CSV table of C-alpha atoms in Angstrom, one decimal:
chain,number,residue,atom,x,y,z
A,1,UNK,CA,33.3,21.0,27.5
A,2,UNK,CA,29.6,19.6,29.1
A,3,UNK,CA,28.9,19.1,25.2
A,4,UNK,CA,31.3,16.3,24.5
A,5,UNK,CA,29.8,14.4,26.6
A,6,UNK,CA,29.4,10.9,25.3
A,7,UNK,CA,26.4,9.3,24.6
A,8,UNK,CA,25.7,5.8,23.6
A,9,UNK,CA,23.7,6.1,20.7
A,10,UNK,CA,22.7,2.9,18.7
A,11,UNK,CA,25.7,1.0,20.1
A,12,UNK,CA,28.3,3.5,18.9
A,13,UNK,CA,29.6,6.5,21.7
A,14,UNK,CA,29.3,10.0,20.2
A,15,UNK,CA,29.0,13.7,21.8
A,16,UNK,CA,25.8,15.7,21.9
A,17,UNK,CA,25.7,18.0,18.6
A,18,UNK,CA,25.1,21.4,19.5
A,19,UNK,CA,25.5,24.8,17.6
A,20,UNK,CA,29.1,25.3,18.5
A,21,UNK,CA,29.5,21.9,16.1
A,22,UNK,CA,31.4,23.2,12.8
A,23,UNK,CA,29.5,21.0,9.7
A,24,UNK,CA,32.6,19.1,9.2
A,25,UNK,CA,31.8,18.0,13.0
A,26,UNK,CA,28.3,17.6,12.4
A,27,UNK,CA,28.6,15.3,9.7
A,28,UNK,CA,31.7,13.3,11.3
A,29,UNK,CA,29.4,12.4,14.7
A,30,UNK,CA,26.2,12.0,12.3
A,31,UNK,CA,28.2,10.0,10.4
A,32,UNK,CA,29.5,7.6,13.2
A,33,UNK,CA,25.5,7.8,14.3
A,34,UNK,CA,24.3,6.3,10.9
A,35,UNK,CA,26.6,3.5,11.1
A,36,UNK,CA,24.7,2.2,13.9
A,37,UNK,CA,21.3,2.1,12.0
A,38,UNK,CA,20.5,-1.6,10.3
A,39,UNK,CA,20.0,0.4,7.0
A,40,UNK,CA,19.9,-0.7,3.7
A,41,UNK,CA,23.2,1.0,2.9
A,42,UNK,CA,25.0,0.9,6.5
A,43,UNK,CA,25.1,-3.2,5.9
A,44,UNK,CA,28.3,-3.6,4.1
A,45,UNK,CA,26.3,-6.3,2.0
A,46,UNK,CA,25.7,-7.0,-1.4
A,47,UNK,CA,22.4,-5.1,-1.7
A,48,UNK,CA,20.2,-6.3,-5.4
A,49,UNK,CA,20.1,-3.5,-7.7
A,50,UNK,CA,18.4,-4.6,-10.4
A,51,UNK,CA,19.2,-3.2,-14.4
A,52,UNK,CA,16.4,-0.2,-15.3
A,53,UNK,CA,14.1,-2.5,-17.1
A,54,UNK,CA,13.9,-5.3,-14.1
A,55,UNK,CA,13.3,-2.3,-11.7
A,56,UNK,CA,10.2,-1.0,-13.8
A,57,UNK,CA,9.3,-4.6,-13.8
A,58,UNK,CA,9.6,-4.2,-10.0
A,59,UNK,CA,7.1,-1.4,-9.7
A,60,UNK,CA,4.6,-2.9,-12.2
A,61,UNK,CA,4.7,-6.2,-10.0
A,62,UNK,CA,3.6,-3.9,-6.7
A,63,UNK,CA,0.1,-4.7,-7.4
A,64,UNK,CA,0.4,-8.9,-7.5
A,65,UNK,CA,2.1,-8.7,-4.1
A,66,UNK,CA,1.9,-11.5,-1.7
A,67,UNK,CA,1.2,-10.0,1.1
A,68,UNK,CA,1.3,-6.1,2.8
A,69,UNK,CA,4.6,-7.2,4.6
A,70,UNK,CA,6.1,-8.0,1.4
A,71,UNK,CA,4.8,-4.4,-0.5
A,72,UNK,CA,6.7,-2.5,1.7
A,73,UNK,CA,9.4,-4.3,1.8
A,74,UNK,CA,9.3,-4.0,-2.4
A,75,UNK,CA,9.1,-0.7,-2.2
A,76,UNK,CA,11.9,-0.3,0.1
A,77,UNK,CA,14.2,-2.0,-2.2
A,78,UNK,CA,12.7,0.3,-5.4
A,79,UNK,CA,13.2,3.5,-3.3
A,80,UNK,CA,17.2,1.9,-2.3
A,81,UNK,CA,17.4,1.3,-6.2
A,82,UNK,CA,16.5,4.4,-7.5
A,83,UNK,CA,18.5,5.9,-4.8
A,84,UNK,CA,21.9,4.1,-6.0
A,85,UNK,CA,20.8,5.4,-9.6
A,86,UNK,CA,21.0,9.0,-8.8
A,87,UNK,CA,17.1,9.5,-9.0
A,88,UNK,CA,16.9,11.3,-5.4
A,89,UNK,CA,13.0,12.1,-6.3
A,90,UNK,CA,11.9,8.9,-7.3
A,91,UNK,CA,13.6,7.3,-4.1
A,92,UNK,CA,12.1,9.5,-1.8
A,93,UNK,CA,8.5,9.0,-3.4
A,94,UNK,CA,8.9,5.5,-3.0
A,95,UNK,CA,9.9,5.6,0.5
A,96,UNK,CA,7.1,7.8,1.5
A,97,UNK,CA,4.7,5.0,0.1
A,98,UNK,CA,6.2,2.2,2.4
A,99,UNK,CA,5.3,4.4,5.4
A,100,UNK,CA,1.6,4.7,4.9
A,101,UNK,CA,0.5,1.1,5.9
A,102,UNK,CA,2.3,1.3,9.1
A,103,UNK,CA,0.8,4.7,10.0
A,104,UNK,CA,-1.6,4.9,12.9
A,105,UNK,CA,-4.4,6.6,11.4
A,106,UNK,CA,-7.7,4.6,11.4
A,107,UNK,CA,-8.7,4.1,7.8
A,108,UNK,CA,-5.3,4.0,6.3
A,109,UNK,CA,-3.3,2.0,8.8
A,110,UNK,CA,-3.1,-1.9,7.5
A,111,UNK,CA,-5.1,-4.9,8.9
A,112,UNK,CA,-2.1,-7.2,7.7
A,113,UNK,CA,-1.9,-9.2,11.4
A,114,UNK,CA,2.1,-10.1,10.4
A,115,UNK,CA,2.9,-6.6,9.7
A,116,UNK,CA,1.7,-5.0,12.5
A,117,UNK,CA,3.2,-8.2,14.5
A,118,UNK,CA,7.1,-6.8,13.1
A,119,UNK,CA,5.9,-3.4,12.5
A,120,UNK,CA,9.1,-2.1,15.0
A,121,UNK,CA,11.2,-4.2,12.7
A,122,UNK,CA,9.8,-2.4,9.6
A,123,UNK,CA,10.1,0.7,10.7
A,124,UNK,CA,13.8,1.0,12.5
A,125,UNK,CA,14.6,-0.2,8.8
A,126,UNK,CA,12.3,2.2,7.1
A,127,UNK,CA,13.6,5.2,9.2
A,128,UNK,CA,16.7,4.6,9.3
A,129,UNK,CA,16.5,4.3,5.1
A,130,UNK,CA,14.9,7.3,4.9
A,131,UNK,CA,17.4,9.8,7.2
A,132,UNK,CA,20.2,8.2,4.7
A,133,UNK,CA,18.2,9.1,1.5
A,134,UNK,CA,17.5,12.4,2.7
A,135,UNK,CA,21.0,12.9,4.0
A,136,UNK,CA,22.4,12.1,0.5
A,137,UNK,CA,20.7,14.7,-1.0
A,138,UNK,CA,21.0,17.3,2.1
A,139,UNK,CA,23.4,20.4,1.5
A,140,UNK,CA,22.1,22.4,4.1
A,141,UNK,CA,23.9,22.3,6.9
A,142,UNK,CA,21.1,22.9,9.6
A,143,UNK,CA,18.7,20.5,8.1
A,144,UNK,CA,21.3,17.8,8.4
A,145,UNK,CA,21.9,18.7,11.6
A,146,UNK,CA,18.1,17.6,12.2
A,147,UNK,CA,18.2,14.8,10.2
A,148,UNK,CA,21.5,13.3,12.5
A,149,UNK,CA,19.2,14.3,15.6
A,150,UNK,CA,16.1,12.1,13.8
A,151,UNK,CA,18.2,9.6,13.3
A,152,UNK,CA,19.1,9.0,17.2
A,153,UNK,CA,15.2,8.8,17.8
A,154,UNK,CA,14.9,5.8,15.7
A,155,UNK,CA,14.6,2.4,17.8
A,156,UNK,CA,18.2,0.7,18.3
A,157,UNK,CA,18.4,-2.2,17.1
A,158,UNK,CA,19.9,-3.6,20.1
A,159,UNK,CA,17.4,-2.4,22.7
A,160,UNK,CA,14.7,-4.8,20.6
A,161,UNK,CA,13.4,-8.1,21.4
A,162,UNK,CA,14.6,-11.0,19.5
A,163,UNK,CA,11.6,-11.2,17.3
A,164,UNK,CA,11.7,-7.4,16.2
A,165,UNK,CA,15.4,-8.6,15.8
A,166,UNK,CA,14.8,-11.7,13.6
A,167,UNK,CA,12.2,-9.3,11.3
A,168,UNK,CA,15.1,-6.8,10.8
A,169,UNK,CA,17.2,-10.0,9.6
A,170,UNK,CA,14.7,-11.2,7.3
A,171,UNK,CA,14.3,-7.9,5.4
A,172,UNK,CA,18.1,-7.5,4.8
A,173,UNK,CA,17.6,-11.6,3.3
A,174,UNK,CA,15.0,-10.0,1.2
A,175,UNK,CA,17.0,-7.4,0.0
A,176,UNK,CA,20.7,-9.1,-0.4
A,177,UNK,CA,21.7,-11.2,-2.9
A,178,UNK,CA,23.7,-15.1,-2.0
A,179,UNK,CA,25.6,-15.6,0.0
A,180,UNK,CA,24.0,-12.8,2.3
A,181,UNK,CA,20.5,-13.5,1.3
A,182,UNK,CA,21.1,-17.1,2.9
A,183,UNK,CA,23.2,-16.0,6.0
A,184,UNK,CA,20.5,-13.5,7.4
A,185,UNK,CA,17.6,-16.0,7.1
A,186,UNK,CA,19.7,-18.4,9.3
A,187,UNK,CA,20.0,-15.7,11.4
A,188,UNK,CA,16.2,-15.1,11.4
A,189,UNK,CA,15.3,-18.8,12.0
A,190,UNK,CA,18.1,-18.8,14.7
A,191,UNK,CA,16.3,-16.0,16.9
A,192,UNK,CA,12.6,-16.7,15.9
A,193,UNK,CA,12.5,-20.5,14.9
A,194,UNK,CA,8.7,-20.2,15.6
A,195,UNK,CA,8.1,-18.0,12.8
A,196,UNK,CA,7.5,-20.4,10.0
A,197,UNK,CA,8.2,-17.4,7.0
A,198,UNK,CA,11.7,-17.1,8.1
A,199,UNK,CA,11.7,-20.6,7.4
A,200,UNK,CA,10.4,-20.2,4.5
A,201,UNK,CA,13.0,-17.2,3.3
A,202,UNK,CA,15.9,-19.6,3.8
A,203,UNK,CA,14.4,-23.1,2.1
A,204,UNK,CA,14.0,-19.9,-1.0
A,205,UNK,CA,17.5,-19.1,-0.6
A,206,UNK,CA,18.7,-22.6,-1.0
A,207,UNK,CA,16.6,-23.7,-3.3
A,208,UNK,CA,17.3,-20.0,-5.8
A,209,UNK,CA,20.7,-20.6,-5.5
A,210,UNK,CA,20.5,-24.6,-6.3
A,211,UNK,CA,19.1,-24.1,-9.6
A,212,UNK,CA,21.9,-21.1,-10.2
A,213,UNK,CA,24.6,-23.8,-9.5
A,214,UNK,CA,26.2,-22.6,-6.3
A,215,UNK,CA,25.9,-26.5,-4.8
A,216,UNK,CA,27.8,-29.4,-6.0
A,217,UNK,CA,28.1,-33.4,-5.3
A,218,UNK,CA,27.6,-33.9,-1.4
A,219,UNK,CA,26.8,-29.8,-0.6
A,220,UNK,CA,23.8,-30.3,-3.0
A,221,UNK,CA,22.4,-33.3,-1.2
A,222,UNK,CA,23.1,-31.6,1.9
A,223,UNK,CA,21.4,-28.5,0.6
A,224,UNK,CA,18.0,-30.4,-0.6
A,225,UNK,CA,17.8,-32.2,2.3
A,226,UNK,CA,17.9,-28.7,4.7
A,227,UNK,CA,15.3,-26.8,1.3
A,228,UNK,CA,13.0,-29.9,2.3
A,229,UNK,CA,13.6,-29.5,6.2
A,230,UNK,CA,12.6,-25.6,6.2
A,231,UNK,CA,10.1,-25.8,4.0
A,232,UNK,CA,8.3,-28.2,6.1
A,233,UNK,CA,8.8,-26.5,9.1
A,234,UNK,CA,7.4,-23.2,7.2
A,235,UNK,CA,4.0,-24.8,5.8
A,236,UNK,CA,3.4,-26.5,9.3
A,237,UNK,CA,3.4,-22.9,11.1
A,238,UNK,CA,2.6,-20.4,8.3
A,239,UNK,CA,-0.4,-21.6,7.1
A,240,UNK,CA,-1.4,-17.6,5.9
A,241,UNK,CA,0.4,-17.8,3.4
A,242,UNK,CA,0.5,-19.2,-0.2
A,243,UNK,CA,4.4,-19.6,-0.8
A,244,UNK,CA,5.7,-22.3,1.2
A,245,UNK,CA,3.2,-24.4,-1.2
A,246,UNK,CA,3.9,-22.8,-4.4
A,247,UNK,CA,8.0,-23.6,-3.5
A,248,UNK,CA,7.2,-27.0,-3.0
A,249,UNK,CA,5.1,-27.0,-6.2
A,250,UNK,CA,8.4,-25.7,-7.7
A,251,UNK,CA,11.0,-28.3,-5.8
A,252,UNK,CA,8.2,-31.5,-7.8
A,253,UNK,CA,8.3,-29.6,-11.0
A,254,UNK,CA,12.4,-30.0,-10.7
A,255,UNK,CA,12.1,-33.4,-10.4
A,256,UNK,CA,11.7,-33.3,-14.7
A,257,UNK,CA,9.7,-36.5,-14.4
A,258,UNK,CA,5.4,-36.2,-15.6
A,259,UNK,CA,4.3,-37.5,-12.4
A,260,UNK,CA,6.6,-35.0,-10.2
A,261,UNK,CA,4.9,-32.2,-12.4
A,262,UNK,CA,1.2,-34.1,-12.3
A,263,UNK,CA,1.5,-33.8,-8.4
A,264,UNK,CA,2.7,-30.0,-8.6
A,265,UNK,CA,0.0,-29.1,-10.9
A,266,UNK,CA,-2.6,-31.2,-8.2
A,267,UNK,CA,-0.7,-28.7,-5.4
A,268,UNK,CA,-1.5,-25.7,-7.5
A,269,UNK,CA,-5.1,-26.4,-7.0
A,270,UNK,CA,-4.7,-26.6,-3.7
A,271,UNK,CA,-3.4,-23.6,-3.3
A,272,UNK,CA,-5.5,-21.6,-5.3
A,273,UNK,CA,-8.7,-23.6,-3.3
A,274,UNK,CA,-7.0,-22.3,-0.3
A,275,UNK,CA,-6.4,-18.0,-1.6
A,276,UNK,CA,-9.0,-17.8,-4.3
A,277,UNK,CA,-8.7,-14.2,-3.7
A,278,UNK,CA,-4.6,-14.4,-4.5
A,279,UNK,CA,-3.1,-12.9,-7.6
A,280,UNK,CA,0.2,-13.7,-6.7
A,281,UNK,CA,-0.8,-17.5,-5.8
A,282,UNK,CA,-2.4,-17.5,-9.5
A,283,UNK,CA,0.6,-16.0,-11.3
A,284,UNK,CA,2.8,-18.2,-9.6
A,285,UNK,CA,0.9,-20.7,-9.8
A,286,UNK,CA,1.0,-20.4,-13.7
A,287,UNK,CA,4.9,-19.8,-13.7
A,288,UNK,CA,5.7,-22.9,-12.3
A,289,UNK,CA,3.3,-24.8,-14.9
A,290,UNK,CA,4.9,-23.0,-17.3
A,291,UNK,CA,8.2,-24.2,-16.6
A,292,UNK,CA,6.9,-27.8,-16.4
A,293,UNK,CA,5.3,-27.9,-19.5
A,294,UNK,CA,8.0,-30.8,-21.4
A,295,UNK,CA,7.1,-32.7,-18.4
A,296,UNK,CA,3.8,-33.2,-18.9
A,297,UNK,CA,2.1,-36.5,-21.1
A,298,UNK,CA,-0.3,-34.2,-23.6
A,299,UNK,CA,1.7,-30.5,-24.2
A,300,UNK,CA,-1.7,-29.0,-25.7
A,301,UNK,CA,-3.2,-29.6,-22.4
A,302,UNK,CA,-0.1,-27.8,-20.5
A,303,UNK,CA,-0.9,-25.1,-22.3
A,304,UNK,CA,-4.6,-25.1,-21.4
A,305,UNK,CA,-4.3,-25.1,-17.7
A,306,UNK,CA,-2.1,-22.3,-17.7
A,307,UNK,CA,-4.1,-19.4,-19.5
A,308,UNK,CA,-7.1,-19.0,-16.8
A,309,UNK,CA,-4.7,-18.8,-13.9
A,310,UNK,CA,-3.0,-15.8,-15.5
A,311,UNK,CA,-6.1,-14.3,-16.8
A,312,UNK,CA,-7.7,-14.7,-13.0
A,313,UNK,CA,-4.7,-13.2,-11.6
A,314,UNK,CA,-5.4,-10.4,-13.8
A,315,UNK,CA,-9.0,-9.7,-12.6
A,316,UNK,CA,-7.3,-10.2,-9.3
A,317,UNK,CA,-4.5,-7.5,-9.7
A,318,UNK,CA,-5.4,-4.3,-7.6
A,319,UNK,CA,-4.5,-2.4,-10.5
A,320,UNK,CA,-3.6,-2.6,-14.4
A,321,UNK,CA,-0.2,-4.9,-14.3
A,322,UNK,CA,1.4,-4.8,-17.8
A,323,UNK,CA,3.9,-7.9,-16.6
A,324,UNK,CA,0.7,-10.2,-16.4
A,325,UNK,CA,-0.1,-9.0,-19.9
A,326,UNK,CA,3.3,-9.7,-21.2
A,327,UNK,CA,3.0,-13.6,-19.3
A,328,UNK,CA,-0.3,-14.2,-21.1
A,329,UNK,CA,0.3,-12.5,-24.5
A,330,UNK,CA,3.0,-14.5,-24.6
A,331,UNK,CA,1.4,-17.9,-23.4
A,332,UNK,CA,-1.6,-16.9,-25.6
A,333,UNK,CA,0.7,-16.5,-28.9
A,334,UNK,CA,2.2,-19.4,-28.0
A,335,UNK,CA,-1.1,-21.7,-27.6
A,336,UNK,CA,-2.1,-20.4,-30.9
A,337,UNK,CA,0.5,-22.0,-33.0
A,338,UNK,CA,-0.7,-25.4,-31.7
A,339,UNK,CA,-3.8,-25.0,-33.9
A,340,UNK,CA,-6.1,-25.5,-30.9
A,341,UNK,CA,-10.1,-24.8,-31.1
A,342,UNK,CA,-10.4,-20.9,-31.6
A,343,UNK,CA,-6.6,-20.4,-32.1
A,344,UNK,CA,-7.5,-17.7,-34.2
A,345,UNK,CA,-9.3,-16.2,-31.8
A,346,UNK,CA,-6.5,-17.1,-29.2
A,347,UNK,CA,-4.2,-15.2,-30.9
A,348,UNK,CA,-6.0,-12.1,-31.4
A,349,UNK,CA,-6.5,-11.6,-27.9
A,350,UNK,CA,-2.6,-12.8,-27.3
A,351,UNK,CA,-1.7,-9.8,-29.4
A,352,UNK,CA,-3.8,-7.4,-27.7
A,353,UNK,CA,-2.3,-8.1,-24.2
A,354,UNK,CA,1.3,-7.8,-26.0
A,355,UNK,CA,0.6,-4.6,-27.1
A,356,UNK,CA,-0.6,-3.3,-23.7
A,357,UNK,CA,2.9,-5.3,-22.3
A,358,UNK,CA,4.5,-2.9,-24.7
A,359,UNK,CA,3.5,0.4,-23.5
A,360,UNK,CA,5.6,0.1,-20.4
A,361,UNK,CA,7.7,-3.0,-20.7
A,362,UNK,CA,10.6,-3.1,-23.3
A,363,UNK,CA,11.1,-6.8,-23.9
A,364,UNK,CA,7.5,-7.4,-24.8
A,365,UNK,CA,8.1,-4.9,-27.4
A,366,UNK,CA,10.5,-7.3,-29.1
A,367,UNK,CA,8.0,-10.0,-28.3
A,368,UNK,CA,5.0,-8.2,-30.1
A,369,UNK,CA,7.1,-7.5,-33.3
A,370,UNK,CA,8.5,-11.2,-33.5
A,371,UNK,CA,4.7,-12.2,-33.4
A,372,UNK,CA,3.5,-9.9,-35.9
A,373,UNK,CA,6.6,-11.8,-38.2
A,374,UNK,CA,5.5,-15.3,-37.1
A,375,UNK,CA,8.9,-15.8,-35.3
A,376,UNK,CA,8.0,-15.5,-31.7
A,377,UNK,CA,8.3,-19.6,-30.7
A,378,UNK,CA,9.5,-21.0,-27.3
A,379,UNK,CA,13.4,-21.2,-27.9
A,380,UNK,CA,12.8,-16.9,-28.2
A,381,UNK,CA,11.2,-16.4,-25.3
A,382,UNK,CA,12.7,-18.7,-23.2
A,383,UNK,CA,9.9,-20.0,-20.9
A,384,UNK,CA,10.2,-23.3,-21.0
A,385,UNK,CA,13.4,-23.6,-19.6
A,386,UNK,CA,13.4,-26.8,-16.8
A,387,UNK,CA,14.8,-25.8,-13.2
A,388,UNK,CA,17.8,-28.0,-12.2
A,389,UNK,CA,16.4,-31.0,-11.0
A,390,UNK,CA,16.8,-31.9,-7.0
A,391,UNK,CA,18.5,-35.4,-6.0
A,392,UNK,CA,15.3,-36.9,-5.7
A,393,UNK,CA,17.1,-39.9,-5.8
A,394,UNK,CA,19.2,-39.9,-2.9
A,395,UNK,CA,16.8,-38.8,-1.0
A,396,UNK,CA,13.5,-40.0,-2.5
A,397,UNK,CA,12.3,-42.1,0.6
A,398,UNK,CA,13.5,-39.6,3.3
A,399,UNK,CA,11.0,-38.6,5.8
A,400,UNK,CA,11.3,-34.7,4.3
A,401,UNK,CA,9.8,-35.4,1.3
A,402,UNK,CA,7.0,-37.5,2.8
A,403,UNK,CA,4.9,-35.2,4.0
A,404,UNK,CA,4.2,-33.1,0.9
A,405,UNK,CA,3.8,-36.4,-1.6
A,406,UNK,CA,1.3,-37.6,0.9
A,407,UNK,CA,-0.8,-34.1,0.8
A,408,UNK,CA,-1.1,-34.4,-3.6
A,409,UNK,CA,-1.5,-38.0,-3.1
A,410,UNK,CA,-4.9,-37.3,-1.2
A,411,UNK,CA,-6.0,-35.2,-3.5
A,412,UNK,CA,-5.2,-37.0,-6.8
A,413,UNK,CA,-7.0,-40.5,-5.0
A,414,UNK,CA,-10.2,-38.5,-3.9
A,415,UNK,CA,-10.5,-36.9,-7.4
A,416,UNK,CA,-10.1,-40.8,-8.7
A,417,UNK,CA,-13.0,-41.7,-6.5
A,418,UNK,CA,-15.3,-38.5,-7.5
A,419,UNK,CA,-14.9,-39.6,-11.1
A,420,UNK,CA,-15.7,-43.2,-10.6
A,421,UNK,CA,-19.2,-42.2,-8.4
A,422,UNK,CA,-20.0,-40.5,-12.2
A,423,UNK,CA,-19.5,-43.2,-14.6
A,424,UNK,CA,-21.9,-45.5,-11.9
């Protein structure tokens, strides 16, 4: 009986698996091994598995990701997607790709400072992913007798320090939808409140689910008041990054006022001053001017200051991304029916990136024959939709707030004070 005995393997007592093991046996103890693995299926959580279109619109947006941190985690949740749809060969594919960066072969391995920081978090989530996918489609019995044995090599999640610990939290908030989304990025800041993106994860959380509704009356205020705290916190130690900025650019466009939306637009430039080289920061950057466009004095010039930042982010892609076509065809066609200088011309070019859209996404499809028919407008599409304004009210003089007024502030006065040095 030396091989029953027990073994504590990722925090749950099993025996050794050896050949005497019948393959019920095998896949009972393998079974009791998974469940100690933080993997995307062993969280008992509400993991997002997006409709078939929204997951091609996944993949297309792999190539305007923020950072290499973010990619892999993207790719994780395609491979978990495709898994849950029953495509076993698209999931694997997907999961091989998330590897790559985090091998340690010079040349291929990534320079991305933050991923290597939380690379052991990345990959106790990556490998224990993959021994599930692989298990799923397994039916031979030796080979998932291999696979159980792999999956007892991979890093326990309890043997890791609290910052590989807080990284493995802030993937499953990447991943889960709200509640669980909101709960593992307080459990992130909670062991690493140093690291300002975990911050930034939860002001997202609250803020996504604010404009969905989830908050009313006092939770609300509540709620802005702890979006405005984290998001703070996040810009003051993640200065790497381009989102804690764009958020806040997002939180003044909710205000629904032309000077909240004035400042946001002031923000954007600063942003995209500060990660020239960022298609992400320039097609988010447009986004959120998109959705403050009512807001603004003068629509026609809305419109304008939106079609270079999609068109940069574009040049910017690392390769051909048929969602930025569908944006600017769409913004393009739009501008055009304002009768602007060159609207002609504007729409031409707005109906050739709608028919590249097409090739790959359905919706733009719909778009580019509603064009063709003159009845593509803005009720259609849907774009200018307002998020759910913020209590700016309540807690317009709070010392949150303060910090990121002051920042546009700067930068709207010195632009005053350029322009005046012209007209001496």
């Amino acid at each position: 009986m030396e091989r029953l005995k027990p073994t504590l393997v990722h925090g749950t007592i099993v025996p050794e698996i050896d050949d005497t093991f019948s393959p019920d046996a095998i896949d009972f103890v393998g079974t009791m091994i998974m469940k100690g693995l933080s993997c995307t299926f062993t969280w008992y959580t509400r993991i997002r598995v997006p409709e078939d279109h929204e997951l091609d619109e996944l993949v297309d947006r792999l190539s305007v990701s923020s950072s290499t941190w973010h990619r892999i985690i993207e790719l994780c949740h395609i491979a978990v997607s495709y898994h849950v749809k029953g495509d076993f060969k698209k999931s694997k594919s997907f999961l091989a790709e998330s590897f790559i960066p985090l091998l340690e072969v010079h040349g291929i391995q990534t320079n991305c400072a933050f991923t290597m920081k939380h690379r052991e978090a990345l990959k106790h989530v990556l490998d224990s992913t993959s021994a599930f996918i692989q298990l799923s489609s397994c039916d031979d019995h030796e080979a998932r007798r291999n696979l159980y044995n792999y999956a007892k090599t991979v890093t326990s999640f309890d043997s890791m320090d609290k910052c590989q610990r807080a990284g493995v939290h802030a993937i499953r908030s990447r991943l889960s939808d709200y509640p669980d989304n909101m709960l593992y990025a307080r459990e992130a800041v909670k062991l690493n409140p140093e690291e300002g993106r975990w911050h930034y994860y939860l002001a997202e959380a609250l803020f996504e689910a604010d404009q969905r509704g989830e908050f009313k009356g006092r939770d609300r205020s509540e709620a802005y008041r702890e979006i405005m705290k984290h998001n703070q916190i996040s810009l003051s130690l993640c200065q790497d990054s381009p989102e804690p900025l764009l958020l806040m650019a997002e939180i003044l466009v909710s205000g629904g006022d032309p000077e909240s939306c004035e400042k946001a637009y002031l923000l954007i430039q600063n942003v995209l001053k500060k990660f020239p080289n960022s298609a992400y920061a320039h097609m988010r950057g447009a986004d959120i001017l998109q959705m403050s466009q009512q807001s603004f004095d003068l629509m026609p010039r809305s419109y304008l200051l939106i079609e270079p930042f999609y068109q940069k982010a574009i040049k910017l892609a690392k390769k051909e991304c048929a969602l930025l076509r569908h944006k600017l065809g769409l913004h393009q066609v739009l501008m055009a029916k304002l009768r602007l200088a060159n609207y002609e011309g504007i729409y031409k070019e707005g109906i050739k990136n709608l028919e590249l859209a097409a090739l790959s996404i359905h919706d733009a499809n719909i778009h580019l024959m509603l064009a063709g028919n003159g009845l593509l407008d803005s009720s259609v599409v849907g774009i200018h939709q307002m998020p759910r304004p913020l209590p700016w009210a309540e807690d317009s003089s709070s010392e949150s707030s303060e910090p990121y007024l002051k920042t546009v502030e700067v930068s709207k006065k010195s632009k005053k004070k350029k322009g005046k040095g012209k007209r001496k």
